[in-house]
Coordinates of C-alpha atoms and ligand atoms in Angstrom, one line a residue:
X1 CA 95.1 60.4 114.9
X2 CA 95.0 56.9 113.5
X3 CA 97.8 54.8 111.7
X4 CA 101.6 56.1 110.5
X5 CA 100.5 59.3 108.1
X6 CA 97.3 59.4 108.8
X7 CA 95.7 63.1 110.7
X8 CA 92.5 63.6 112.1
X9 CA 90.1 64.0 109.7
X10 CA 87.9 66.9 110.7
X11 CA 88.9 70.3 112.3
X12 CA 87.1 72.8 113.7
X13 CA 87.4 76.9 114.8
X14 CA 88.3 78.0 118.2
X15 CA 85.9 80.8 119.2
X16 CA 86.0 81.7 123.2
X17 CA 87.9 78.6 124.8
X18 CA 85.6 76.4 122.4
X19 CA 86.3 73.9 119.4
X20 CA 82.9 74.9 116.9
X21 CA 81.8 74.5 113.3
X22 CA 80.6 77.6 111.7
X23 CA 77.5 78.6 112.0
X24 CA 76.2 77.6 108.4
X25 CA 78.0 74.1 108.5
X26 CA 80.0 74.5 105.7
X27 CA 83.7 73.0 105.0
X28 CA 87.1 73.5 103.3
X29 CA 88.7 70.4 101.8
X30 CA 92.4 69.5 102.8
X31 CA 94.4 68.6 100.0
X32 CA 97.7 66.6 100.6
X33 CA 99.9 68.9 97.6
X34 CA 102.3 65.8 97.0
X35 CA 98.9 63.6 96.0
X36 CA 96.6 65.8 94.9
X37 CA 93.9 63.8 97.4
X38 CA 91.8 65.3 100.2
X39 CA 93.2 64.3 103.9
X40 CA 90.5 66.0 106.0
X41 CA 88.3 69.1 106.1
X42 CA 87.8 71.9 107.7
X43 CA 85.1 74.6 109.0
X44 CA 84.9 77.5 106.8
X45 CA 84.1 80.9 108.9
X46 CA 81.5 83.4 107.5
X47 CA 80.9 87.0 108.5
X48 CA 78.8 85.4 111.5
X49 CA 81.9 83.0 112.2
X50 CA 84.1 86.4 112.6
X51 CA 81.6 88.3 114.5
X52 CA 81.5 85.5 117.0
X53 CA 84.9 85.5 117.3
X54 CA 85.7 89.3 117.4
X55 CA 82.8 89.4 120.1
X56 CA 84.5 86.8 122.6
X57 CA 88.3 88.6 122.0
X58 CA 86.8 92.4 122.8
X59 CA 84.7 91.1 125.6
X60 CA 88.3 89.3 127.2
X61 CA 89.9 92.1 126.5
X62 CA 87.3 94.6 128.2
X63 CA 87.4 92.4 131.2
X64 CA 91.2 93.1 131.4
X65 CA 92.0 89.4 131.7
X66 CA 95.8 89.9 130.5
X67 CA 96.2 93.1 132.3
X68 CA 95.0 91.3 135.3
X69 CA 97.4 88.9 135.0
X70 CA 101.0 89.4 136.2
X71 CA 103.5 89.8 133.8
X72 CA 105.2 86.6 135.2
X73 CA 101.8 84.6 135.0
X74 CA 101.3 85.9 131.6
X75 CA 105.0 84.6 130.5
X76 CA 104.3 81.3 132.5
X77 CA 101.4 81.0 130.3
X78 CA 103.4 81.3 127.2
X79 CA 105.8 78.7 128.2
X80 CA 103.2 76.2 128.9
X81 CA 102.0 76.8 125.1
X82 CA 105.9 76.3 124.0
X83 CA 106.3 73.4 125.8
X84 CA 103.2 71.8 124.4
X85 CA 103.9 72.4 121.2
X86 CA 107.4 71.1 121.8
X87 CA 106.0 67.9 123.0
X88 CA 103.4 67.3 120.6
X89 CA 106.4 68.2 117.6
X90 CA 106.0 65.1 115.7
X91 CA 102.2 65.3 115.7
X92 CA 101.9 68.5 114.4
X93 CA 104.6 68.5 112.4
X94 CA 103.0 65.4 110.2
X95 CA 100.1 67.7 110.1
X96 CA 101.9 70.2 108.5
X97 CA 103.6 67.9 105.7
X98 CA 100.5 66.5 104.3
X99 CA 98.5 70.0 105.0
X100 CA 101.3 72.2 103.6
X101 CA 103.6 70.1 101.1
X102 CA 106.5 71.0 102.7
X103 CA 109.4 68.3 103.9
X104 CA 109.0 67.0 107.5
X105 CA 112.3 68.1 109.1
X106 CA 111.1 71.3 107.9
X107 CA 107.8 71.0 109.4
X108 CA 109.7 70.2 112.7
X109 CA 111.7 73.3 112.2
X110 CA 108.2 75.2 112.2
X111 CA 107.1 73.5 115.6
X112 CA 110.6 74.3 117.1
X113 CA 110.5 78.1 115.6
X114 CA 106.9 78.3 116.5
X115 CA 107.8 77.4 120.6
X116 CA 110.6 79.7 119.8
X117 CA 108.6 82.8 119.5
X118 CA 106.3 81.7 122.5
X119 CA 109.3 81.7 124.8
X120 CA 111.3 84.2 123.5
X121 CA 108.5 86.6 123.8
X122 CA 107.1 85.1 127.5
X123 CA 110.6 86.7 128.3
X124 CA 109.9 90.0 127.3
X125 CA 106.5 90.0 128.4
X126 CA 107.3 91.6 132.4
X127 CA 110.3 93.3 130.6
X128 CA 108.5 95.9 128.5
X129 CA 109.2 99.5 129.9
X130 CA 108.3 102.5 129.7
X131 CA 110.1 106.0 130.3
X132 CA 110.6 108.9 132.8
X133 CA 110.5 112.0 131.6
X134 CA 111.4 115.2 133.5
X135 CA 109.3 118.1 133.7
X136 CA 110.8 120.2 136.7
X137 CA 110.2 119.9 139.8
X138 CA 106.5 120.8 139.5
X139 CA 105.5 117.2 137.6
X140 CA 106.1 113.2 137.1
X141 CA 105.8 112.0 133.6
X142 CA 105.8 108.8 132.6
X143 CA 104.9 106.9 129.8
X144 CA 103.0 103.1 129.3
X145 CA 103.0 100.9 126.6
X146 CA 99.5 100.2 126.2
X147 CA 97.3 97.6 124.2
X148 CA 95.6 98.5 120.6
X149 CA 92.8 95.9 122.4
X150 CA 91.6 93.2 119.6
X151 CA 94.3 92.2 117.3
X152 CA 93.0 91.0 114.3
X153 CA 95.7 88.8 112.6
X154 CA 95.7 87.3 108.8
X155 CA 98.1 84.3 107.9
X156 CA 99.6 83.5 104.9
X157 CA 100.3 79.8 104.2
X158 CA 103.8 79.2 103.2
X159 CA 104.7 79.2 107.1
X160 CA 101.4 79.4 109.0
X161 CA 102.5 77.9 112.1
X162 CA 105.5 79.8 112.5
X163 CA 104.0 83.2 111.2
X164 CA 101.2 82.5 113.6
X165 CA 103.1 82.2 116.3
X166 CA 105.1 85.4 115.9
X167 CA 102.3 87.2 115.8
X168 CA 99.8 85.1 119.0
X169 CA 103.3 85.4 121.0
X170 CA 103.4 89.0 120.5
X171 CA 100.2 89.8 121.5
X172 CA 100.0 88.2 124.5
X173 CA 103.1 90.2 125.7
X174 CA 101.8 93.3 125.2
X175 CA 98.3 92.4 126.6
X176 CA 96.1 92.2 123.3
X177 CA 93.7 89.9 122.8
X178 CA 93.4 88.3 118.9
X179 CA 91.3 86.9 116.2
X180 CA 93.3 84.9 113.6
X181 CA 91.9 83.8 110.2
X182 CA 94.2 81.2 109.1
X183 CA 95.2 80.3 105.4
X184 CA 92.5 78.1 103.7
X185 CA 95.2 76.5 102.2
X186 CA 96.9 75.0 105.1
X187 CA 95.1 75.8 108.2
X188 CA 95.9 72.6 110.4
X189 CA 98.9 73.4 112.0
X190 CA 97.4 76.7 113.2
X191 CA 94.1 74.5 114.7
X192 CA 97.0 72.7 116.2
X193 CA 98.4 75.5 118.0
X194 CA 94.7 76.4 119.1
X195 CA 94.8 73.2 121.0
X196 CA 98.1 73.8 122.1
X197 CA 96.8 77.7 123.3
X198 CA 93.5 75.8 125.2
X199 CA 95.5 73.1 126.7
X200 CA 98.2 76.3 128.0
X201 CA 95.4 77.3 130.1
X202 CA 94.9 80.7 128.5
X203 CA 91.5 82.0 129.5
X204 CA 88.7 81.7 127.0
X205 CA 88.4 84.7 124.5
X206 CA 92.0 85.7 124.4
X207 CA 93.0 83.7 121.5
X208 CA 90.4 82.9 119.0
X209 CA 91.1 81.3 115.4
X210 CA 89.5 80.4 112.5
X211 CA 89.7 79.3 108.9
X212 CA 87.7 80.5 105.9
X213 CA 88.2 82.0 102.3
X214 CA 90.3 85.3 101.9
X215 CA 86.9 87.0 100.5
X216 CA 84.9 85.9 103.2
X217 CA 86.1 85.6 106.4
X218 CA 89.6 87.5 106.1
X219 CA 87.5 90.2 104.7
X220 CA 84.6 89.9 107.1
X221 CA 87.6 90.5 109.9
X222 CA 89.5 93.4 108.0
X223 CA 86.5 95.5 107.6
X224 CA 85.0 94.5 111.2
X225 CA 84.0 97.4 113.1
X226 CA 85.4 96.3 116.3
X227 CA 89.1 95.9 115.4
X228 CA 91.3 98.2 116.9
X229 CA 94.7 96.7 114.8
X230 CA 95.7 94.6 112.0
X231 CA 98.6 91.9 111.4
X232 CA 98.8 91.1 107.7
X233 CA 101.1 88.7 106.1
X234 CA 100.8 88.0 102.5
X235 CA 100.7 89.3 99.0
X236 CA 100.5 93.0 98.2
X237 CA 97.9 93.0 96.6
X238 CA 95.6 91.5 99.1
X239 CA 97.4 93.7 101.8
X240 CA 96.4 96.8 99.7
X241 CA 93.1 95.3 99.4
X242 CA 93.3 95.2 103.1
X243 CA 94.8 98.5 103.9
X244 CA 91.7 100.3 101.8
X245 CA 89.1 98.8 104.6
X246 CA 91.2 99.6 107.5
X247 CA 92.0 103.2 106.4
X248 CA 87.8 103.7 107.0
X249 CA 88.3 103.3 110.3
X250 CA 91.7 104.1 111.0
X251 CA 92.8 101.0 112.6
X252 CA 96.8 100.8 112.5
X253 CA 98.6 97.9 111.0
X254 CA 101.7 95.5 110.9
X255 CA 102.0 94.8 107.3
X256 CA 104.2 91.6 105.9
X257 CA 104.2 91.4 102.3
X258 CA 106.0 90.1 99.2
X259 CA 109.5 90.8 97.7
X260 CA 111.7 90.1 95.2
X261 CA 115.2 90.1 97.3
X262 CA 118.4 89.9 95.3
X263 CA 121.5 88.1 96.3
X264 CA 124.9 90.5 94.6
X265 CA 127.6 88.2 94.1
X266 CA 131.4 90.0 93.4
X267 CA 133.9 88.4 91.6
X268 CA 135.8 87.6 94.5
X269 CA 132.7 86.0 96.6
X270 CA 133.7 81.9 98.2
X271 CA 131.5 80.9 95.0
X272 CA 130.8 77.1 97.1
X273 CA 129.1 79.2 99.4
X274 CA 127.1 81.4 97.1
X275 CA 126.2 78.0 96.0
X276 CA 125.2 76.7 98.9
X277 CA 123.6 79.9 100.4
X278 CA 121.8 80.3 97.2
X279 CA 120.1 77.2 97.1
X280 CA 118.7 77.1 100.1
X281 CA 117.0 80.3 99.8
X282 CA 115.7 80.1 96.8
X283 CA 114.6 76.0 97.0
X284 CA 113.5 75.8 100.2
X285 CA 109.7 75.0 100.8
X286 CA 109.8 75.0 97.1
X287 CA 110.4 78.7 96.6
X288 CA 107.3 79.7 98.6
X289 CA 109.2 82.1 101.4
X290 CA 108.4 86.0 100.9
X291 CA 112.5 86.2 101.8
X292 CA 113.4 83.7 99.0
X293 CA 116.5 84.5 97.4
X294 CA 114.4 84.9 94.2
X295 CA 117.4 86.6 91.9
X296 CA 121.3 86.5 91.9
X297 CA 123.0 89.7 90.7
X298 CA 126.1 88.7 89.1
X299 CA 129.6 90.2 88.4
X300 CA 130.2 89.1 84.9
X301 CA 133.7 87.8 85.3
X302 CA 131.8 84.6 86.9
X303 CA 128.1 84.9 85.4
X304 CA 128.5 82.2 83.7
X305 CA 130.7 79.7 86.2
X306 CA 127.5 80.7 88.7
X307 CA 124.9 79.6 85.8
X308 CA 126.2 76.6 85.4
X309 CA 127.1 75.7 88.9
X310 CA 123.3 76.6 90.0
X311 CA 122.1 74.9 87.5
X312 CA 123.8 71.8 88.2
X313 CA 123.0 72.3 92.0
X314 CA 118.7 73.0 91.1
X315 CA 119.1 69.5 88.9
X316 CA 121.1 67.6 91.6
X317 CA 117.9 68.2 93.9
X318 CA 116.3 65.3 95.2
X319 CA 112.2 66.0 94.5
X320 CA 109.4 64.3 96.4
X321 CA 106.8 64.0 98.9
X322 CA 107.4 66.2 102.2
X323 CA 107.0 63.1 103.8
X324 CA 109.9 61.2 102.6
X325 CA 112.0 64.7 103.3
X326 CA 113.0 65.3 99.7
X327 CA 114.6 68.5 99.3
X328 CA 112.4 69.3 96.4
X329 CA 108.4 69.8 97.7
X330 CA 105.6 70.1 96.1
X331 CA 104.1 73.8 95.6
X332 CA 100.7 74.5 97.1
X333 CA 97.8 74.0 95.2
X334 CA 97.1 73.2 91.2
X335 CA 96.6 76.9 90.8
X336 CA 100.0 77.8 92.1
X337 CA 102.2 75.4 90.0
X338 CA 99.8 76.8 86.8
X339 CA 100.7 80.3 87.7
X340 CA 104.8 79.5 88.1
X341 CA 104.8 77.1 85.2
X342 CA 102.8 79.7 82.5
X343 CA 105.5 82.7 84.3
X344 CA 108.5 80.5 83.2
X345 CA 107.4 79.4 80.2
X346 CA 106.6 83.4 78.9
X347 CA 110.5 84.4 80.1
X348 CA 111.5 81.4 77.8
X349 CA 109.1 83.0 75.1
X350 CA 110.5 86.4 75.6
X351 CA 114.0 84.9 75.3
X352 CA 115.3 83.7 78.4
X353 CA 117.0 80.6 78.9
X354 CA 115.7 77.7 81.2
X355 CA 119.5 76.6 82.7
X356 CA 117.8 74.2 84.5
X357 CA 113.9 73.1 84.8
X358 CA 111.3 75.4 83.4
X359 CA 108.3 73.1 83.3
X360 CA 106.2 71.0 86.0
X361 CA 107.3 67.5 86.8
X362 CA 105.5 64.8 85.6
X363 CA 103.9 63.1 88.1
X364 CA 101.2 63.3 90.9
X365 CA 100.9 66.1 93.7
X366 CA 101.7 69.9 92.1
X367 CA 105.9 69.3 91.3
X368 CA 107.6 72.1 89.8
X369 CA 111.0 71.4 88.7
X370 CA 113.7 73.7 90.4
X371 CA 114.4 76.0 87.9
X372 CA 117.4 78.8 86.9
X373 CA 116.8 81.1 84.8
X374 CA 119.5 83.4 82.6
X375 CA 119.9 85.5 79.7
X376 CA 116.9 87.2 80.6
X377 CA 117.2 91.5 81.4
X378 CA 116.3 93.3 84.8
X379 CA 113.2 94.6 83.3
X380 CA 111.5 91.4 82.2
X381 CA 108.4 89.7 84.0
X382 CA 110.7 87.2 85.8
X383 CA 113.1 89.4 87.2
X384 CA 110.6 91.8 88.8
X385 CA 107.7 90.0 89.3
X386 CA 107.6 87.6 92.8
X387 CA 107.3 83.9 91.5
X388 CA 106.9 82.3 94.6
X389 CA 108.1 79.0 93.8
X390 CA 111.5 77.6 93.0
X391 CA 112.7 79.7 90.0
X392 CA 115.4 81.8 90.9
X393 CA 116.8 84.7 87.9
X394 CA 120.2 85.3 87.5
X395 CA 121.7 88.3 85.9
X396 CA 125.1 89.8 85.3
X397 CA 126.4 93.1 86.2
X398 CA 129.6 94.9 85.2
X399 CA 130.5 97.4 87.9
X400 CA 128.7 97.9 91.7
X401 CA 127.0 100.9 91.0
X402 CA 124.9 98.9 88.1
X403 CA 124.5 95.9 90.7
X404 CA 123.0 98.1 93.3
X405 CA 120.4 99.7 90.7
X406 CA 119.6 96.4 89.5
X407 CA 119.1 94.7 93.1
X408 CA 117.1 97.7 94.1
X409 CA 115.2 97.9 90.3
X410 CA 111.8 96.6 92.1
X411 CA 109.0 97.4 93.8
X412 CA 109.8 95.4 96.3
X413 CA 112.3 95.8 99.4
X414 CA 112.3 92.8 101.8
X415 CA 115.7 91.0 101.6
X416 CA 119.2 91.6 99.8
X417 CA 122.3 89.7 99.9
X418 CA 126.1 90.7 99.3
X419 CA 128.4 87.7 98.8
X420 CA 131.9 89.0 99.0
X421 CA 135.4 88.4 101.1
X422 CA 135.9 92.7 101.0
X423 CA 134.3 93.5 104.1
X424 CA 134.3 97.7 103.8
X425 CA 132.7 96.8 100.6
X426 CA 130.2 94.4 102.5
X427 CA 129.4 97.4 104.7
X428 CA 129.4 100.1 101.6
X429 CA 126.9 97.8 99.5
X430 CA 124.5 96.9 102.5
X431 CA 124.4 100.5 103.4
X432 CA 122.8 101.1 100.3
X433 CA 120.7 98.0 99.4
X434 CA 116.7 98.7 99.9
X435 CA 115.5 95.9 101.9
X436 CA 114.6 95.6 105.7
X437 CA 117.3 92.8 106.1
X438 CA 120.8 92.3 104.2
X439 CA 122.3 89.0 104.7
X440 CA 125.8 88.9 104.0
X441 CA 127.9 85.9 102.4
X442 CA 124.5 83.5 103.9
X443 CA 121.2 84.1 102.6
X444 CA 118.8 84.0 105.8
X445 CA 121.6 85.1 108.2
X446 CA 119.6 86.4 111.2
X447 CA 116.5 84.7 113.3
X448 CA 113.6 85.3 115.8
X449 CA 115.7 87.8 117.2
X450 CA 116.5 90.0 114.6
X451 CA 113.7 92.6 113.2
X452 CA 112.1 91.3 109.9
X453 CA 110.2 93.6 107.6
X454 CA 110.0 95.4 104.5
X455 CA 110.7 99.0 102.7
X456 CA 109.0 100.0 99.3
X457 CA 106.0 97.7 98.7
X458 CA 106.8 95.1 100.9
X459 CA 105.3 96.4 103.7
X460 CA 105.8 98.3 107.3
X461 CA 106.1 97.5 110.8
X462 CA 108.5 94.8 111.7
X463 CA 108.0 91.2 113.2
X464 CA 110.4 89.3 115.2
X465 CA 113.2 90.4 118.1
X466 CA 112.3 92.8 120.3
X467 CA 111.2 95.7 117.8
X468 CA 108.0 93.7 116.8
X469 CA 106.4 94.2 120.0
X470 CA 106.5 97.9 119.2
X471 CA 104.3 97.5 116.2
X472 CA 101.7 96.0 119.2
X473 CA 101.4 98.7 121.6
X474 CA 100.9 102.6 121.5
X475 CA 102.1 104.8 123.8
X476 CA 100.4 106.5 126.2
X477 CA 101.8 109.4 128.4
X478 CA 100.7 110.6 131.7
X479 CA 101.9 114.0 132.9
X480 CA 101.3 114.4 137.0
X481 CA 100.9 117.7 138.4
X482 CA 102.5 117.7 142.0
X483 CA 101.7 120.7 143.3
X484 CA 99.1 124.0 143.5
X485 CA 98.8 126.2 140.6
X486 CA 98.6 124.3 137.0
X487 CA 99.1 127.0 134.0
X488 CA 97.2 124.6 132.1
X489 CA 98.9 126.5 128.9
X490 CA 99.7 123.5 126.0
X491 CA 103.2 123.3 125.7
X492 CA 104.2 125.5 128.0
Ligands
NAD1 P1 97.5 86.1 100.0 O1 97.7 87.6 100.1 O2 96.8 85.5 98.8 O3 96.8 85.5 101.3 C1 97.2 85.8 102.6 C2 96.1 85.7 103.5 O4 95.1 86.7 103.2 C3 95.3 84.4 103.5 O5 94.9 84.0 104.8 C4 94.1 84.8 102.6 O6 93.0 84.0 102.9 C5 93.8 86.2 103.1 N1 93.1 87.0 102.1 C6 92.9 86.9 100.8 N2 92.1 87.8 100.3 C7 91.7 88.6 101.3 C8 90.8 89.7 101.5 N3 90.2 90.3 100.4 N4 90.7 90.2 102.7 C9 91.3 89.7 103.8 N5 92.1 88.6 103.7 C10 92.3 88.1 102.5 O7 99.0 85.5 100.1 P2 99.4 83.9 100.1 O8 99.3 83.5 98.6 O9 98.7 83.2 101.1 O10 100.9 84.1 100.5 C11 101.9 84.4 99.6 C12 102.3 85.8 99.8 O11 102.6 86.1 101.1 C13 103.5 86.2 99.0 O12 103.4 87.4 98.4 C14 104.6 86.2 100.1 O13 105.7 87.0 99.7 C15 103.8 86.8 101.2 N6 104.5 86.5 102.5 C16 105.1 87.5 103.2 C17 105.8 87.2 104.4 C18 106.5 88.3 105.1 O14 106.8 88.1 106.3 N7 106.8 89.4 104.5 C19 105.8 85.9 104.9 C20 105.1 84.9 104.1 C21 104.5 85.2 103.0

């Protein structure tokens, strides 16, 4: 690193304990999102790149060199990665800012969140147990969580460092070795945990990641032969894309994708803190979070007192440069802010009212201006379609039974939110909400230690807390005959 906000300028993969181009030579630019200028560059994996890689994690992981390991060496080694990331926060988290867009106490949130997973995992990695199961006095049963053996793991960019965390951490608790293909959007942070993973001490092979396009290299590693499992965190579309190469060769998967999530608000709801709640989730990292609190559900009584108030509260945001920790970021990439603009503008053209923004800001980097949508029905484009930026639809309801068919009126099922001071009806609502996570009365209640996942189209499998490690291991049982004279009949 050089002067004040200024990053290294060129990154490399990490294949087998080593820092390499790709084989052909070729780069991916790095383009700061609040300038529109390229910071740095970085290699761009092939189908040789992945082979390479995939090679170096199945031979670690046929030589057993996690199994080897104690399980307290193993969540030693974990800690050591946490506690360099935590050290080198300010570093990677600059990274992050100019790579990614997003505002630099955020970024530092990702570094914390990323040591997070590494030692809440390390904690569960000697603590993973298996059952006894009795068979009369004639057997011992028992059963092992084993390893799928090479984890192949795919990385959206919205949060790489922290979704590649989750998923490294996870891993190397349960004993599998990986090969990540980070987002060519914003790769850095994740070659910043790469240096973090070799500077840990964990043996070459284990951990191996690499950048490249979607088409290429994440589909180079998706239809590798040699994959025995699959972490996928992104759009549907590409996860169905994904699922389609997998299902040739059987190879199970964690699956992460997209949603919709609806926030219900009753009548009687603390509307400051619907406010509040509300705008966070839905302006944070400028919309881009597959939780985002993406529509409001509204009983009618206060539709419009909630219109206006988020209205005022989207305008009231203060938009600029990660950097200089506006609240309002910049979205990813030209094409993104083209593809949220053109949505808002057609739900304008269909009828909808713009409450607040509705168009791009004016100025350099890719600005979109936080934007509230109304007057608008549950069917239309905006309300069913995700966004992913910082539009957020609101739409009234008159009784709960509408409100729940509304909320649950997609083809998503990823987050839902009830915002009410009636606590059995807190319970009744969430009971029947679709969504792998209901936050009630504080959009993004919950954290690493609470399952995250989706129902419907947003995915299966679940990251985070203790359940996630599940979705890494299968288990295996072992049936002991003790004594003479096996009947050898099945299911006897
Ligand atoms: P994306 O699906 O376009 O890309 C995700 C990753 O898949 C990238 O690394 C990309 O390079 C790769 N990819 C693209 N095409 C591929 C192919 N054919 N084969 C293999 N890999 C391929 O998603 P994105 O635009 O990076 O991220 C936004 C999406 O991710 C949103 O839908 C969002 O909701 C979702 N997301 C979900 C979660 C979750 O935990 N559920 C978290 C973050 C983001």
């Amino acid at each position: 690193m050089s002067g004040a906000n200024e990053i290294k300028r060129s990154w490399q993969h990490y294949i087998d304990g080593r820092f390499v181009d790709s084989l052909d030579g070729t780069r991916i630019p790095v383009v700061n999102p609040a300038t529109g200028e390229v910071i740095a560059d970085i290699a761009c994996a092939k189908a040789a790149d992945v082979d390479m890689a995939v090679a170096a994690a199945r031979k670690a992981f046929n030589a057993r060199l996690l199994q080897n390991m104690r399980p307290v060496e193993r969540s030693r080694m974990m800690h050591r990665i946490a506690r360099i990331l935590l050290e080198r926060t300010e570093e990677i988290a600059l990274v992050e800012t100019l790579d990614n867009g997003k505002r630099i106490s955020a970024a530092r949130g990702d570094v914390a969140a990323a040591a997070r997973y590494f030692e809440y995992y390390a904690g569960m990695a000697d603590k993973l147990e298996g059952k006894s199961i009795p068979l009369g006095p004639d057997y011992i049963d028992y059963t092992v969580h084993a390893p799928f053996g090479v984890s192949a793991q795919i990385v959206p960019w919205n949060f790489p460092l922290q979704i590649g965390a989750r998923s490294i951490a996870c891993a190397l608790a349960t004993c599998n070795t990986v090969v990540m293909k980070t987002p060519e959007l914003s790769a850095l942070s994740l070659a910043a945990l790469a240096q973090a993973v070799h500077d840990a001490g964990v043996p070459a092979g284990v951990v191996n990641i690499l950048t490249g396009f979607g088409h290429e290299a994440g589909a180079a590693l998706a239809g590798h032969g040699d994959i025995d499992h699959l972490v996928f965190t992104g759009s549907v579309q590409t996860g169905s894309r994904i699922l389609h190469a997998l299902a040739d060769r059987v190879v199970p998967a964690v699956m992460e994708l997209g949603g919709k999530s609806a926030g219900v608000v009753f009548r009687d709801a603390d509307i400051d803190q619907v406010i509040t709640s509300t705008r966070g989730g839905i302006f944070t990292n400028a919309g881009q979070v597959c939780s985002a609190s993406s529509r409001l559900v509204v009983e009618r009584p206060v539709y419009d007192q909630v219109v206006e108030r988020m209205a005022a509260a989207a305008s009231a945001l203060k938009i600029g440069p990660g950097i200089e920790d506006a609240e309002l970021t910049p979205v990813i990439s030209d094409g993104q802010l083209d593809k949220i603009e053109a949505m808002c503008l057609r739900a304008v053209q269909a009828g909808a009212t713009a409450a607040s923004g509705g168009r791009r800001v004016d100025r350099p980097g890719y600005f979109m201006a936080p934007t509230v949508i109304a007057g608008t029905t549950p069917s239309s484009e905006i309300a069913q379609n995700e966004v992913f930026g910082p539009v957020l639809t609101i739409l009234p309801f008159d009784d709960a039974e509408e409100a729940l068919a509304i909320a649950n009126g997609t083809d998503y099922g990823l987050c839902a939110g009830v915002y009410t001071r009636d606590l059995a009806r807190a319970h009744l609502v969430a009971d029947r909400l679709i969504a792998g996570q209901v936050f009630v009365n504080e959009w993004f209640a919950g954290g690493i230690e609470t399952p995250f996942g989706g129902m419907k189209r947003s995915g299966y499998g679940r990251e985070k807390g203790v359940e996630a490690l599940l979705g890494y291991v299968q288990t295996k049982n072992v049936a002991i005959r003790l004594t003479a004279g096996a009947t050898g009949r099945p299911g006897a």
